[in-house]
mmCIF file of C-alpha atoms in Angstrom:
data_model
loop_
_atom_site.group_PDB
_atom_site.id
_atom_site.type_symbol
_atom_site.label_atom_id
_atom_site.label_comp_id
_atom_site.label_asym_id
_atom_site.label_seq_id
_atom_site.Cartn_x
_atom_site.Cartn_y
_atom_site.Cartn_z
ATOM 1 C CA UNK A 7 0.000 0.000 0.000
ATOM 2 C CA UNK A 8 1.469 3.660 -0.939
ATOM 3 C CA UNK A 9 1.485 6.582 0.885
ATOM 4 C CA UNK A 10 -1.449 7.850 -0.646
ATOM 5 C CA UNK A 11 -3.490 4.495 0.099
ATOM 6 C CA UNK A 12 -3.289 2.898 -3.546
ATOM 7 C CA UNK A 13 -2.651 -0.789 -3.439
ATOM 8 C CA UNK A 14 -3.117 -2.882 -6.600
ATOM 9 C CA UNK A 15 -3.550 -6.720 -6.883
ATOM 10 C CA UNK A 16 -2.428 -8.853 -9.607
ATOM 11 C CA UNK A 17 -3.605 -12.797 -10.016
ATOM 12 C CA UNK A 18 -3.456 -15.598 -12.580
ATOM 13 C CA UNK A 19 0.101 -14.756 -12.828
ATOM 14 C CA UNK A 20 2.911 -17.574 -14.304
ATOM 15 C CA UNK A 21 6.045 -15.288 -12.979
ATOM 16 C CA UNK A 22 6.612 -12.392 -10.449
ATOM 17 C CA UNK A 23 9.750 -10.121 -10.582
ATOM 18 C CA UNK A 24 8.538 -7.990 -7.398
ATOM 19 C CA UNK A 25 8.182 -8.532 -3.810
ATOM 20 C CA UNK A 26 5.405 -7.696 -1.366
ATOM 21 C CA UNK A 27 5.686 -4.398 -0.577
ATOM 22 C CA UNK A 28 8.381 -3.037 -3.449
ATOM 23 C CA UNK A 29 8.362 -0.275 -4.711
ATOM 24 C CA UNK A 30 8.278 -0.110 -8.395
ATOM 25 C CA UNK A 31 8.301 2.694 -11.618
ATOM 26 C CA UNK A 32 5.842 3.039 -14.167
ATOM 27 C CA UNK A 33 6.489 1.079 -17.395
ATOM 28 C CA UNK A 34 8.309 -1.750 -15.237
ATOM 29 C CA UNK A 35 7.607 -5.433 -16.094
ATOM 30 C CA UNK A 36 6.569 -6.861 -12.686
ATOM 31 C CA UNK A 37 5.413 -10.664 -13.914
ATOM 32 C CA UNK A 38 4.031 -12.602 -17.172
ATOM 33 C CA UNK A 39 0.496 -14.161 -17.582
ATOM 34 C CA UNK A 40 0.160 -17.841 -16.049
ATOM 35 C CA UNK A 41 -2.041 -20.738 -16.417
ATOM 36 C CA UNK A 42 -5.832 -19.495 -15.786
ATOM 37 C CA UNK A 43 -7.967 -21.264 -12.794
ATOM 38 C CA UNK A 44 -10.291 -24.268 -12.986
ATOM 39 C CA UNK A 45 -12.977 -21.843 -12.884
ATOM 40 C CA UNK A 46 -12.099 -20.035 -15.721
ATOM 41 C CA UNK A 47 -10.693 -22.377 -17.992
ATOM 42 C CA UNK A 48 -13.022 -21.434 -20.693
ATOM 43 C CA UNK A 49 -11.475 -18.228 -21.053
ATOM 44 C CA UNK A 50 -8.393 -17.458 -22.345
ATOM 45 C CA UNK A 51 -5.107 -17.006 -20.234
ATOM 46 C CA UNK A 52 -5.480 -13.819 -18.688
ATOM 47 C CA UNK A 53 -3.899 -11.603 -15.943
ATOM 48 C CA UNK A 54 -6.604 -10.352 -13.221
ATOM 49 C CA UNK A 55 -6.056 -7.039 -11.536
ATOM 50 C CA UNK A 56 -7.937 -5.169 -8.834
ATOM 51 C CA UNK A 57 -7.230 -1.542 -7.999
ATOM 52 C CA UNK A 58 -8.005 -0.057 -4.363
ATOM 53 C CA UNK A 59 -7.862 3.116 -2.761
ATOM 54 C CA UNK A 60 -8.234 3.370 1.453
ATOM 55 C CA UNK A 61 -9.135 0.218 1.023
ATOM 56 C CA UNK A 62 -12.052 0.665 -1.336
ATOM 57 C CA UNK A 63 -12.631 -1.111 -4.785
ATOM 58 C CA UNK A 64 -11.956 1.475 -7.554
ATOM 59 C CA UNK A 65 -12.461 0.872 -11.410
ATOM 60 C CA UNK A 66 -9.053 0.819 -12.708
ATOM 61 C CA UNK A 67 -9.916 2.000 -16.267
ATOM 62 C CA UNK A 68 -10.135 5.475 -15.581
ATOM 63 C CA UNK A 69 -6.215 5.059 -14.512
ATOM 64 C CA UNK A 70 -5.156 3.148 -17.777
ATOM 65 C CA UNK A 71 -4.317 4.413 -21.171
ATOM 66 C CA UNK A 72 -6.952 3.923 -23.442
ATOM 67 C CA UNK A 73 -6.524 0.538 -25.555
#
């Protein structure tokens, strides 16, 4: 969790290059896409990502570039 009370969560990952708790810088690879859970083996291997703030959900899109 940052200063500001931002934390983000990351799942269905195959690799991590981060710690718990590290800081890291914008544009920095932090892990690759893994195998995708019994539940969602329908789907395509994907990476699942939550963004909170103050420990509130918050929709991530408006903090992404648009695709």
């Amino acid at each position: 969790v940052s200063r500001g009370g931002w934390q983000a969560l990351y799942a269905e990952m195959g690799s991590c290059a981060v710690r718990p708790g590290e800081q890291v810088a914008a544009g920095q690879i932090i892990g690759a896409v893994g195998v995708t859970v019994g539940s969602e083996v329908a789907e395509k291997p994907h990476l699942h990502f939550e963004l909170d703030r103050a420990g509130a959900p918050v929709n991530p899109v408006a903090y992404l570039p648009p695709t």
